[in-house]
Coordinates of C-alpha atoms in Angstrom, one line a residue:
M132 CA 0.0 0.1 0.1
S133 CA 1.2 3.4 -1.0
R134 CA 2.2 6.2 1.4
R135 CA -0.9 8.3 0.0
T136 CA -3.2 5.6 0.1
A137 CA -2.3 4.8 3.7
L138 CA -2.9 8.4 4.7
S139 CA -6.2 8.5 2.9
V140 CA -7.3 5.3 5.1
V141 CA -6.0 6.7 8.3
A142 CA -7.7 10.1 7.9
G143 CA -10.8 8.6 6.7
V144 CA -10.7 6.4 10.0
V145 CA -10.2 9.5 12.0
V146 CA -13.3 11.1 10.4
L147 CA -15.4 8.2 10.7
A148 CA -14.6 7.5 14.5
G149 CA -15.3 11.4 15.0
A150 CA -18.6 11.2 13.4
G151 CA -19.3 7.9 15.5
A152 CA -18.4 9.4 18.7
F153 CA -20.5 12.5 18.1
A154 CA -23.4 10.6 17.2
L155 CA -23.0 8.2 20.0
A156 CA -22.8 11.2 22.4
Y157 CA -25.7 12.7 20.7
A158 CA -27.7 9.5 21.4
A159 CA -26.7 9.1 24.8
D160 CA -28.2 12.6 25.8
P161 CA -30.6 11.3 28.6
A162 CA -34.4 12.4 28.5
P163 CA -35.3 15.0 31.0
A164 CA -35.1 14.0 34.6
L165 CA -38.1 14.8 36.7
T166 CA -37.4 15.0 40.8
H167 CA -39.0 16.7 43.9
G168 CA -42.6 16.2 42.5
T169 CA -45.5 17.6 45.1
A170 CA -49.1 18.1 44.8
R171 CA -51.2 19.8 47.1
Y172 CA -55.1 19.9 46.9
A173 CA -57.1 22.4 48.9
A174 CA -61.0 21.9 48.6
P175 CA -63.1 25.2 48.2
D176 CA -64.1 26.5 51.7
G177 CA -66.3 29.3 53.0
G178 CA -67.2 30.6 49.5
R179 CA -63.6 30.8 48.4
D180 CA -62.0 28.8 45.6
G181 CA -59.5 26.0 46.4
S182 CA -56.9 24.9 44.3
L183 CA -54.4 22.3 42.9
T184 CA -50.9 23.0 43.0
F185 CA -48.1 20.8 41.2
S186 CA -44.5 21.6 41.4
T187 CA -41.4 19.7 40.3
E188 CA -37.9 20.1 39.2
V189 CA -36.9 19.2 35.6
T190 CA -33.4 18.7 34.5
A191 CA -32.2 18.4 30.8
S192 CA -28.7 18.7 29.5
S193 CA -30.2 20.6 26.5
G194 CA -32.4 22.6 28.7
V195 CA -36.0 22.5 29.2
K196 CA -38.5 23.6 26.8
S197 CA -41.7 22.7 28.4
L198 CA -43.8 20.8 31.1
K199 CA -47.2 19.9 30.5
V200 CA -49.7 18.7 33.5
L201 CA -52.8 17.0 33.5
A202 CA -54.7 15.8 36.8
W203 CA -57.0 12.8 36.5
P204 CA -58.8 10.6 38.8
E205 CA -58.0 7.0 39.4
K206 CA -61.7 6.0 39.1
S207 CA -61.9 7.1 35.5
S208 CA -61.3 6.0 31.9
L209 CA -57.8 7.0 31.8
A210 CA -57.1 4.2 34.5
A211 CA -57.5 1.7 31.7
K212 CA -55.7 3.6 29.2
Q213 CA -53.4 6.3 30.5
P214 CA -52.8 9.5 28.9
T215 CA -50.0 9.2 26.0
A216 CA -47.4 11.7 25.2
E217 CA -49.4 13.0 22.0
E218 CA -52.3 13.5 24.4
M219 CA -50.3 15.3 26.9
T220 CA -48.9 17.9 24.4
R221 CA -52.4 19.6 24.7
A222 CA -52.2 19.8 28.4
E223 CA -51.9 22.8 30.3
P224 CA -48.6 24.2 30.8
A225 CA -46.8 24.6 34.1
R226 CA -45.1 28.0 34.8
C227 CA -40.9 27.2 35.0
E228 CA -38.2 29.2 36.3
P229 CA -34.6 28.6 36.2
A230 CA -33.2 26.7 39.2
G231 CA -29.5 25.5 38.2
A232 CA -27.6 25.4 35.1
H233 CA -29.7 22.5 33.3
T234 CA -32.6 22.7 35.6
V235 CA -35.7 24.2 36.3
R236 CA -38.5 24.4 39.1
C237 CA -42.0 24.1 37.4
V238 CA -45.2 25.2 39.0
Y239 CA -48.8 24.5 38.1
T240 CA -51.7 25.8 40.0
A241 CA -55.4 25.4 38.9
A242 CA -58.5 27.3 40.8
V243 CA -60.8 24.4 42.1
T244 CA -64.6 26.1 42.1
V245 CA -67.4 24.8 44.6
G246 CA -68.8 23.4 41.4
D247 CA -65.9 21.7 40.3
A248 CA -65.2 20.0 43.9
A249 CA -68.9 19.0 43.7
A250 CA -68.5 17.2 40.2
S251 CA -65.1 15.8 40.9
P252 CA -64.9 11.9 41.9
R253 CA -63.7 11.3 45.2
G254 CA -60.3 9.3 46.2
T255 CA -57.2 9.2 44.6
W256 CA -55.9 11.4 41.8
H257 CA -52.7 11.0 39.9
V258 CA -50.7 14.1 37.9
A259 CA -49.4 13.1 34.7
V260 CA -46.6 15.2 33.0
L261 CA -44.8 15.6 29.8
A262 CA -41.5 17.1 30.3
T263 CA -39.8 18.3 26.8
A264 CA -36.2 19.3 26.5
E265 CA -34.8 21.8 23.9
D266 CA -33.3 18.8 22.0
G267 CA -36.7 17.3 21.5
T268 CA -36.4 14.5 23.8
T269 CA -39.4 13.7 26.2
T270 CA -40.2 12.4 29.3
L271 CA -43.7 11.1 30.3
D272 CA -45.0 10.3 33.7
T273 CA -48.4 9.3 34.0
K274 CA -48.3 9.2 37.6
A275 CA -45.6 11.6 38.8
V276 CA -47.6 12.0 42.1
D277 CA -50.8 11.4 43.7
F278 CA -53.1 13.3 46.0
T279 CA -56.6 12.9 47.3
V280 CA -60.0 14.5 46.9
G281 CA -62.1 14.0 49.9

């Protein structure tokens, strides 16, 4: 093999190895991570609205684009077929604020009227969340946290 051919082969191997390493690093980008999730339900009282507040921290190496939230009762049609990522894209967004280099703290609050509370099934409810990173990766957790409607 001539010196020119050998150099071409070595250069090609270096380029392919670099491209492979880049592809592997990109593919290894983890999906957004959800931590410290909490939910607090307060029933309406004395003519004042109640509320549902959900909070969590989301970490993604590329940054966090959005967090969608859906509360659903355990005794409902969603128990048999839990929310999908596609369905969750239409859920309500949480408000997120920076909490570190690649982490945001997200809070979702919904008012609960007397009528809402009267029409809501009693018992365990789940909070489903869809976290989307800036690079497009997602994490769906259909039971991120639970709370009880009494």
